[in-house]
Tab-separated table of C-alpha atoms and ligand atoms in Angstrom:
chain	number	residue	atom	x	y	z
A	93	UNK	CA	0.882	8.499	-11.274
A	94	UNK	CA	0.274	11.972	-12.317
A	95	UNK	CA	-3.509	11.137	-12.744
A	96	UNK	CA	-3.383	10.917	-8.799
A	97	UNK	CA	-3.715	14.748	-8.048
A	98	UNK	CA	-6.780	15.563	-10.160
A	99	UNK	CA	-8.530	12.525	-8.137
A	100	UNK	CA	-7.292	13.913	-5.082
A	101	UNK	CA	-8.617	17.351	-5.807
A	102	UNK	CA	-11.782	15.546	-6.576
A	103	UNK	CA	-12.278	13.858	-3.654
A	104	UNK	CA	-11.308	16.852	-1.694
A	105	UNK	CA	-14.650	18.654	-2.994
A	106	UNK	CA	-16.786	15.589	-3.114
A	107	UNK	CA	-15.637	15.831	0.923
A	108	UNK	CA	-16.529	19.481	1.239
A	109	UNK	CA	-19.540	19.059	-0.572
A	110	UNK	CA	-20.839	16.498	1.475
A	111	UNK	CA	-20.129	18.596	4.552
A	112	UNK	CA	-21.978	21.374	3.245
A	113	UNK	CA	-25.170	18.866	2.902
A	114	UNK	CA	-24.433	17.596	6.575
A	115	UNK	CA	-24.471	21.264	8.132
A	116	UNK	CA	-27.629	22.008	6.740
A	117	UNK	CA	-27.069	23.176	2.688
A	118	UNK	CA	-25.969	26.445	1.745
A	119	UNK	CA	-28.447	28.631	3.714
A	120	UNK	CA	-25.655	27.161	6.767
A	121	UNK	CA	-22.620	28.130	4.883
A	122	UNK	CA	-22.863	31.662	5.977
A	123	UNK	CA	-22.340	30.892	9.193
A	124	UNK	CA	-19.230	27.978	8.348
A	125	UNK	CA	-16.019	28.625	9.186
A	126	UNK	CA	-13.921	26.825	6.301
A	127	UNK	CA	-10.336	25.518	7.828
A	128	UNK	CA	-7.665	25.496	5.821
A	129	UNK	CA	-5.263	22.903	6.687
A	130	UNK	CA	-1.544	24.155	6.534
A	131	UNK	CA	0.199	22.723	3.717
A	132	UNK	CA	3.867	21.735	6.368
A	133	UNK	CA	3.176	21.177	9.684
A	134	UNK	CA	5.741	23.288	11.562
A	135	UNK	CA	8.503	22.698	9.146
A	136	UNK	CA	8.091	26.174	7.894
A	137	UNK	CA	7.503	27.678	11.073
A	138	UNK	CA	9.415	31.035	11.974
A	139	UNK	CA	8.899	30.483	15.375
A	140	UNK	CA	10.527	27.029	15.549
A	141	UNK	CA	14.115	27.168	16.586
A	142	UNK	CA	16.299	25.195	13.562
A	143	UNK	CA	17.309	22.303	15.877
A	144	UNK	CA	13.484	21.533	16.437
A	145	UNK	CA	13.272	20.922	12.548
A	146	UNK	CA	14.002	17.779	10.402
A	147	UNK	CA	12.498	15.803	13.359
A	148	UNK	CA	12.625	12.241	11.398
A	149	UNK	CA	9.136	10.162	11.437
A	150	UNK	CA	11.385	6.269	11.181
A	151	UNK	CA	14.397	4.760	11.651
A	152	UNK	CA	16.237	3.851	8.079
A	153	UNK	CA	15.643	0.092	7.088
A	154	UNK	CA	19.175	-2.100	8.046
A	155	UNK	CA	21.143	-1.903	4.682
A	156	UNK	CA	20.672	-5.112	2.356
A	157	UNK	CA	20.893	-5.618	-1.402
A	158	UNK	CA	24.337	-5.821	-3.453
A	159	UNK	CA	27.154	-5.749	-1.372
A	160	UNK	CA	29.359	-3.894	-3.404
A	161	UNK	CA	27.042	-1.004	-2.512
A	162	UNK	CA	27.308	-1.226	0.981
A	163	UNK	CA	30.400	1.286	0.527
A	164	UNK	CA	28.070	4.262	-0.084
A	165	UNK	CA	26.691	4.114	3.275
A	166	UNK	CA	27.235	6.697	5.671
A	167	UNK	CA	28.208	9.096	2.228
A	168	UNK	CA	25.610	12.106	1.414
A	169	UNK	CA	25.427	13.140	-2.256
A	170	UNK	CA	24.171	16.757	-2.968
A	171	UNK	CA	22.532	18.147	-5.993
A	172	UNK	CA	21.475	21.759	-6.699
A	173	UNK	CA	18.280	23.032	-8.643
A	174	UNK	CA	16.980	26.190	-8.535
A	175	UNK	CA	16.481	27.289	-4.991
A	176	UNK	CA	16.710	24.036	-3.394
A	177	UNK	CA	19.450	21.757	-2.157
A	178	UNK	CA	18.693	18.018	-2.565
A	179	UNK	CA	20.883	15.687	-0.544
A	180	UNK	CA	21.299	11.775	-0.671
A	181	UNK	CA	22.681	9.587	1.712
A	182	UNK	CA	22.348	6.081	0.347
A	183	UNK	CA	20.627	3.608	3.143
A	184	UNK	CA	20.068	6.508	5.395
A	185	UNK	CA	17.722	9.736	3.620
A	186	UNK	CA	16.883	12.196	1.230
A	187	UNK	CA	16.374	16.041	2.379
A	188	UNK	CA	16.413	19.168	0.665
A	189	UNK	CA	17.361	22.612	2.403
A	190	UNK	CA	16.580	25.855	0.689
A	191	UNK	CA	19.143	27.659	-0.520
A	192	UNK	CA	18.491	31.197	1.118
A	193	UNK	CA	20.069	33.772	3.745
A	194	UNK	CA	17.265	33.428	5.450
A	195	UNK	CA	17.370	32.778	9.014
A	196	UNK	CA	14.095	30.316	8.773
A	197	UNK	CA	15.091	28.751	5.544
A	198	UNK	CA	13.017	25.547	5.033
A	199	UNK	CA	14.931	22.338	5.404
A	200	UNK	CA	12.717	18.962	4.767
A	201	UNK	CA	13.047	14.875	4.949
A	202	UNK	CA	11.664	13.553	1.698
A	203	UNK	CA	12.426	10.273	3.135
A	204	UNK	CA	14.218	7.855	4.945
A	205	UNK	CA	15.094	4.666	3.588
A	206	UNK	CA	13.015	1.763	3.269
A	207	UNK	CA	13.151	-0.873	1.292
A	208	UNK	CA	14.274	-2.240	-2.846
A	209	UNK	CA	12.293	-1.234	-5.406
A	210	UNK	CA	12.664	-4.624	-7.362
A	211	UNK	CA	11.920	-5.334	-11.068
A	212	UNK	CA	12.413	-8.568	-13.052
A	213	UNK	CA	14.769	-9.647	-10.257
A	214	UNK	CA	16.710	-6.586	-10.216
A	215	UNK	CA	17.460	-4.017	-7.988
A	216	UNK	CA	16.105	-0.976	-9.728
A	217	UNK	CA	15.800	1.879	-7.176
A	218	UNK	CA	15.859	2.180	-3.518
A	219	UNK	CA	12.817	3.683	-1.941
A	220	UNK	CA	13.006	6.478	0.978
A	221	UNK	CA	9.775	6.810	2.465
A	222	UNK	CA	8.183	8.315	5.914
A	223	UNK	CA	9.516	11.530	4.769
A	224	UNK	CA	7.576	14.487	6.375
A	225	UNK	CA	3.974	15.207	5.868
A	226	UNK	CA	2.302	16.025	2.933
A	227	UNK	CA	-1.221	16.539	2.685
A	228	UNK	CA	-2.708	13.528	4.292
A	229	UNK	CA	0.338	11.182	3.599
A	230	UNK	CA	4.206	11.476	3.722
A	231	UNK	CA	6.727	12.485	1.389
A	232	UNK	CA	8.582	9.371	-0.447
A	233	UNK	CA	11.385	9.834	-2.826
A	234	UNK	CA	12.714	6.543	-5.427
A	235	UNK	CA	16.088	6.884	-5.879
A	236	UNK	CA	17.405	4.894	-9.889
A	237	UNK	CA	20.445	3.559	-9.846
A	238	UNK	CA	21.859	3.907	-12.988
A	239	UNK	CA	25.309	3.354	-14.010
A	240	UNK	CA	27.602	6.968	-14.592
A	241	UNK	CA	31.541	7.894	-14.374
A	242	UNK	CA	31.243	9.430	-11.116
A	243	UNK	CA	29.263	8.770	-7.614
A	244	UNK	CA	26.727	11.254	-7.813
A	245	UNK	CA	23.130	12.878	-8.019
A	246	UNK	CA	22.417	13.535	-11.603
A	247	UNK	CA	18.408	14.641	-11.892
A	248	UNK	CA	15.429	15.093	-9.568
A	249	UNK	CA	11.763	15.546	-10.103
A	250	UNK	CA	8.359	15.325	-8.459
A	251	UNK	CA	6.312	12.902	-10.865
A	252	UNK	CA	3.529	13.531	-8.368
A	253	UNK	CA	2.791	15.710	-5.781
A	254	UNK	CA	5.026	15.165	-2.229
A	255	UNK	CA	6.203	11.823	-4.460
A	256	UNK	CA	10.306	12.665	-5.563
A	257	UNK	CA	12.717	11.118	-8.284
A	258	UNK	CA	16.033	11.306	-7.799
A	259	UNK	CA	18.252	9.620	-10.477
A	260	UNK	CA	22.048	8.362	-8.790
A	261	UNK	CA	25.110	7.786	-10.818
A	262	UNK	CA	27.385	5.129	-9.985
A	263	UNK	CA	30.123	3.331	-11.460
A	264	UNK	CA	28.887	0.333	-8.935
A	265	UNK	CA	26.393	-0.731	-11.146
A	266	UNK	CA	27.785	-1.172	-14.768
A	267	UNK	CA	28.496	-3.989	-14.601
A	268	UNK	CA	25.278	-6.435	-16.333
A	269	UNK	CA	25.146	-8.411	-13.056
A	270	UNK	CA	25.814	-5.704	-10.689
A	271	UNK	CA	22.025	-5.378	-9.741
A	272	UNK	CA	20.347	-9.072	-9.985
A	273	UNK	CA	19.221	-9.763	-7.039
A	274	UNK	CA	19.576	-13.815	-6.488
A	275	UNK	CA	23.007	-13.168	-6.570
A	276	UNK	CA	23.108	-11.055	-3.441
A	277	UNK	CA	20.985	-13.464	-1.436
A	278	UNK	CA	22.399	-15.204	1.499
A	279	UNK	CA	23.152	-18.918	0.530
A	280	UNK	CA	19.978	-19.927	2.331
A	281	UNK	CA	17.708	-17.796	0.586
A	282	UNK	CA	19.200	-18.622	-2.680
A	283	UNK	CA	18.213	-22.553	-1.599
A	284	UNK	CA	14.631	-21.306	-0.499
A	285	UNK	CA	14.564	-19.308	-4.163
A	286	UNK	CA	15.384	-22.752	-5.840
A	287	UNK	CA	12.839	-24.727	-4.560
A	288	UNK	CA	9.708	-22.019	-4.941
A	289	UNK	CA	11.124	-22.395	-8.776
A	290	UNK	CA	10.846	-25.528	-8.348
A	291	UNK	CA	7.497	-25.423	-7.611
A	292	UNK	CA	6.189	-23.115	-10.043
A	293	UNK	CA	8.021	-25.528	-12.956
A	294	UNK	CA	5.987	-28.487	-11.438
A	295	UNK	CA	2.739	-25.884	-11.845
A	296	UNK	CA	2.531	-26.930	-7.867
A	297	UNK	CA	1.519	-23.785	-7.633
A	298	UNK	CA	0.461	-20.814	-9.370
A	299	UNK	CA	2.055	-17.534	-10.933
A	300	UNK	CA	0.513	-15.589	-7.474
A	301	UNK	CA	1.838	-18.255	-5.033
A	302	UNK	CA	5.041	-17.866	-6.867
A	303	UNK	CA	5.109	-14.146	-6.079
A	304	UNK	CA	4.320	-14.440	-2.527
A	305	UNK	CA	6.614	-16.627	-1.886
A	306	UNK	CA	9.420	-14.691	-3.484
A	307	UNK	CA	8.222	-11.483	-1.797
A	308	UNK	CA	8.157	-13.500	1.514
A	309	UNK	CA	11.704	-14.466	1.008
A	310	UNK	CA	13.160	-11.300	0.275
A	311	UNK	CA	11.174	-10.077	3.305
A	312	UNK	CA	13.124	-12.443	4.946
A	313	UNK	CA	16.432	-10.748	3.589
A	314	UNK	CA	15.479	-7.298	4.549
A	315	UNK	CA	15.611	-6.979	1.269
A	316	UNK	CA	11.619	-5.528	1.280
A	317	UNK	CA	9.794	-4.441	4.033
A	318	UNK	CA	7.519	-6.630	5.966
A	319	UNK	CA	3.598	-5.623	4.296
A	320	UNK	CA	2.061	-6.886	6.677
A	321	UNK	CA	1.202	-4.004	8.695
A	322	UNK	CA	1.806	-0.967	6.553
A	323	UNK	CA	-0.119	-2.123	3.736
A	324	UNK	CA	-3.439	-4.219	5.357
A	325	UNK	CA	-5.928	-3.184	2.709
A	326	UNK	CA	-3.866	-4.728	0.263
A	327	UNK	CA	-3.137	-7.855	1.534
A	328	UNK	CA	-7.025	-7.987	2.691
A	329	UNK	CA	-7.212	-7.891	-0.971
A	330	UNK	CA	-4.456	-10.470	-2.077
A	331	UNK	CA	-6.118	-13.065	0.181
A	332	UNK	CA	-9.284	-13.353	-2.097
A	333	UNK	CA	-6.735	-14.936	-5.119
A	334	UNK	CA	-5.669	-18.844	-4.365
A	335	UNK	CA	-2.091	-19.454	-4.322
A	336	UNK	CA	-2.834	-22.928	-5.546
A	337	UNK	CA	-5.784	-24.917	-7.806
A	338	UNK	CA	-5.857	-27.299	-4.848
A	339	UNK	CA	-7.016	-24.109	-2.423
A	340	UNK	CA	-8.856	-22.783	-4.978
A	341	UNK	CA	-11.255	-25.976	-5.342
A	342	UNK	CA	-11.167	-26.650	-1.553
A	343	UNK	CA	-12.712	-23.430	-0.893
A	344	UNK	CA	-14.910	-24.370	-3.982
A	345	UNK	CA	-16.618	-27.244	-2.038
A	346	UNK	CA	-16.565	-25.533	1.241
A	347	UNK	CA	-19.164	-23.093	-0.151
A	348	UNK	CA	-21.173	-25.421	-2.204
A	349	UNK	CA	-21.442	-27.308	1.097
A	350	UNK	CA	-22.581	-23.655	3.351
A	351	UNK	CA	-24.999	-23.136	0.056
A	352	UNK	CA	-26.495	-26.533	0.191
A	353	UNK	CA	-26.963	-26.071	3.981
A	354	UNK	CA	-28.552	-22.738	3.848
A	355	UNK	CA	-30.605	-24.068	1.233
A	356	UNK	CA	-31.827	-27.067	2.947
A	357	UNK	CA	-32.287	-24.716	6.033
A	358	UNK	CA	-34.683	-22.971	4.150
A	359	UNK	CA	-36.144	-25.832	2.184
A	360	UNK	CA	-36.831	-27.217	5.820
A	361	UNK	CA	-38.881	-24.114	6.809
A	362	UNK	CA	-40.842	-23.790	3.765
A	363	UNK	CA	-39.481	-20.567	2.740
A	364	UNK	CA	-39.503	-19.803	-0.674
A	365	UNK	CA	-36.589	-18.567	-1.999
A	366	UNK	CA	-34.395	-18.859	-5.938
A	367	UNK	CA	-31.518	-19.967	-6.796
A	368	UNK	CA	-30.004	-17.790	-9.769
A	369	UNK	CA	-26.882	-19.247	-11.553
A	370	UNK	CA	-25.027	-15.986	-12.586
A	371	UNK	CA	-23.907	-16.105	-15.885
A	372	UNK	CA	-26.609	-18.055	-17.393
A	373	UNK	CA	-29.777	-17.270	-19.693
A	374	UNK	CA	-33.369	-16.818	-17.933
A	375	UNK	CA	-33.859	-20.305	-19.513
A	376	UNK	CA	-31.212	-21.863	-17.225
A	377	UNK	CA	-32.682	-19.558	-13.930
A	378	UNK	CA	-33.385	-22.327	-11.439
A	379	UNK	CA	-36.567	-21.295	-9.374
A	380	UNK	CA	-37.658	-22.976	-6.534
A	381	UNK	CA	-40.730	-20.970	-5.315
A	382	UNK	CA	-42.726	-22.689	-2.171
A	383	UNK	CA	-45.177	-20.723	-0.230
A	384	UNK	CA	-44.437	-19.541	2.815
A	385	UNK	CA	-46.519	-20.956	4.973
A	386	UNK	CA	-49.359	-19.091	6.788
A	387	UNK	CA	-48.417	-20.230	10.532
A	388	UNK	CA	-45.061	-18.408	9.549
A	389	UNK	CA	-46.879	-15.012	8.687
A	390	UNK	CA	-48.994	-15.126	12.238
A	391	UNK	CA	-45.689	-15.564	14.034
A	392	UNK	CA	-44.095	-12.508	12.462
A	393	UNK	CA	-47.048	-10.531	13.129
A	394	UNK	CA	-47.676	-11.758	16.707
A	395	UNK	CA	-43.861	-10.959	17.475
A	396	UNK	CA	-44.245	-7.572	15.995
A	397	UNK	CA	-47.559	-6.846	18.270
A	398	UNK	CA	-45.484	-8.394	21.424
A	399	UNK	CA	-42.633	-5.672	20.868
A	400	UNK	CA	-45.636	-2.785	20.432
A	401	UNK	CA	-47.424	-4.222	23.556
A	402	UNK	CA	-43.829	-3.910	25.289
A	403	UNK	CA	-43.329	-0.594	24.342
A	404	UNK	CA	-46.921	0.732	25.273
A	405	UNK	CA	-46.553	-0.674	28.909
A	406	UNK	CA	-43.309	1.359	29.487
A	407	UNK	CA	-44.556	4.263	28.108
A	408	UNK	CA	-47.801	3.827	30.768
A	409	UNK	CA	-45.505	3.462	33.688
A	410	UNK	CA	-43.587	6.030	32.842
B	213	NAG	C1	20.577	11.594	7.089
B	213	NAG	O1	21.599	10.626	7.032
B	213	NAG	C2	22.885	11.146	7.319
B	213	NAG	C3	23.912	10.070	7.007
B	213	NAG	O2	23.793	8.972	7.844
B	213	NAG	C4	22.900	11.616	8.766
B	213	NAG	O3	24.169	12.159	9.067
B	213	NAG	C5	21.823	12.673	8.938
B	213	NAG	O4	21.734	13.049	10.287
B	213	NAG	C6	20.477	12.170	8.488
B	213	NAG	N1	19.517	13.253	8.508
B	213	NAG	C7	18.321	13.142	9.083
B	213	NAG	C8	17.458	14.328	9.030
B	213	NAG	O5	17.949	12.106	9.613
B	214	NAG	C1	14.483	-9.707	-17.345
B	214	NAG	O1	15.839	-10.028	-17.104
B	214	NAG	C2	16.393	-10.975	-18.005
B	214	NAG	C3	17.806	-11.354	-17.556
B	214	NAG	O2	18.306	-10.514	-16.582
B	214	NAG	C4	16.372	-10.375	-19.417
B	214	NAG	O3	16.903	-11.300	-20.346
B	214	NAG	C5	14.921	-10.029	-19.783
B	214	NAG	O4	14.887	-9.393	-21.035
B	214	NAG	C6	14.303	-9.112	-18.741
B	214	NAG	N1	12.890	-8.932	-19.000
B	214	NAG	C7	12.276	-7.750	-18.897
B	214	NAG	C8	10.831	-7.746	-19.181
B	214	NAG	O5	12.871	-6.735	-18.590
């Protein structure tokens, strides 16, 4: 995580770099005007009146997990460092207010509840995101549960930049079962959990179906967000893995099929083309080499002259 911000800063001057090269190299950078972009956007502005500030980007997630912790909704935990007031309000947000006499003091969302951070099927932290802008994303903030005398905010800390730790206290979760998470499932769910365990036992599917499926169910429960829109790249990615041998050597033979029909297509009009099996030694290279055939050439040419004919009678009208 903290490895992020060098890459950023990297990118950042790969970026300005290559804009340098598109406005014409240095000799242009005289003449360019280099923006900088404002690191809050209007948060910190004097001219804002306060009531125009801490303008929230989402609604909070509904408010799932253990039920024993549904209690600390609508509460608002406060923590002081430094200059800075943080504030929790379990299920709701996370701000933090500077602690000044000044009349435009800064006041910001760090983020606004979301969804379960979930580990080994347990409820580790709860996740506030959306919070307000950062650079070219928005602040977040992971709240730990961890289990203390007294209700309340006991550290925070920015492992990486606009990305917040806060670390609650709470007698709620003490208890070894407090946080599991089948437990807290509606009965349904709990069914649903049985049979995908079920499945992976009977190696009906595979360790990545299994997770799917569980992710889908406690999707299901609120208990995490829906990925499908917020995280598209991702799931673009998650497709290319087979939840299943069975999908996994369908798709097999669908290709083998497309390959043998592309190179039959090809085969057909004497094209030469080779086959290389990746992975294996020269010795094993399969080469099929046939001529292509000199009726092919003369079409290629004559198609090329046709489009320079084309062009030279519209030029001559013109
Ligand atoms: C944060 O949540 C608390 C508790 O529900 C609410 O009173 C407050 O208005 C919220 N703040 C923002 C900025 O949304
Ligand atoms: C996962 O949880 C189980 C029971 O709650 C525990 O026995 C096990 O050690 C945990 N594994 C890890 C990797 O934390």
């Amino acid at each position: 995580m903290v490895a992020w911000a060098p890459a950023e800063e990297s990118l950042r001057l790969l970026l300005r770099l290559l804009l340098l090269l598109l406005t014409g190299g240095p000799a242009a950078a005289g003449k360019m005007k280099v923006v900088e972009e404002p690191n809050s956007f209007g948060l910190n502005n004097p001219f804002l009146p306060p009531s125009n500030r801490l303008q929230p980007k989402a609604t909070p997630s509904p408010i799932s997990g253990p039920v024993h912790l549904f209690r600390l909704a609508g509460k608002c935990f406060g923590y002081v460092e430094s200059m800075y007031k943080y504030e929790f309000c379990p299920f709701y947000n996370v701000t933090q207010h500077e602690q000044t006499f000044r009349w435009n003091a800064y006041s910001g969302i760090l983020g606004i509840w979301n969804e379960w951070e979930i580990e080994n099927n347990t409820f580790v932290g709860m996740w506030m995101r959306d919070g307000d802008s950062c650079e070219t994303k928005n602040r977040e903030t992971k709240v730990l549960l961890v289990c203390g005398k007294n209700n309340r905010l006991a550290r925070v800390s920015e492992p990486s930049t606009c990305v917040y730790s806060l670390t609650f206290e709470t007698p709620l979760v003490c208890h070894p079962h407090s946080l599991l998470v089948y437990p807290a499932l509606p009965e349904a769910l709990q069914r649903k959990w049985d049979e995908v365990e079920q499945l992976l036992y009977e190696e009906l599917i595979t360790e990545q179906g299994y997770k799917k499926r569980l992710r889908e169910l406690l999707e299901e429960g609120t208990i995490l967000k829906s990925t499908r829109a917020k995280r598209g790249k991702d799931s673009q990615l998650q497709h290319l893995e087979f939840e299943s041998v069975e999908k996994c050597n369908k798709e097999y033979k669908r290709l083998s099929n497309d390959l043998q029909k592309l190179s039959d297509l090809l085969t057909q009009h004497g094209i030469a083309y080779e086959t290389v099996l990746i992975g294996n030694s020269d010795d094993n290279r399969i080469t099929q080499s046939l001529g292509i055939k000199e009726s092919d050439l003369s079409t290629i040419s004559k198609a090329d002259q046709h489009l320079r004919g084309d062009a030279g009678t519209r030029y001559n009208a013109l």
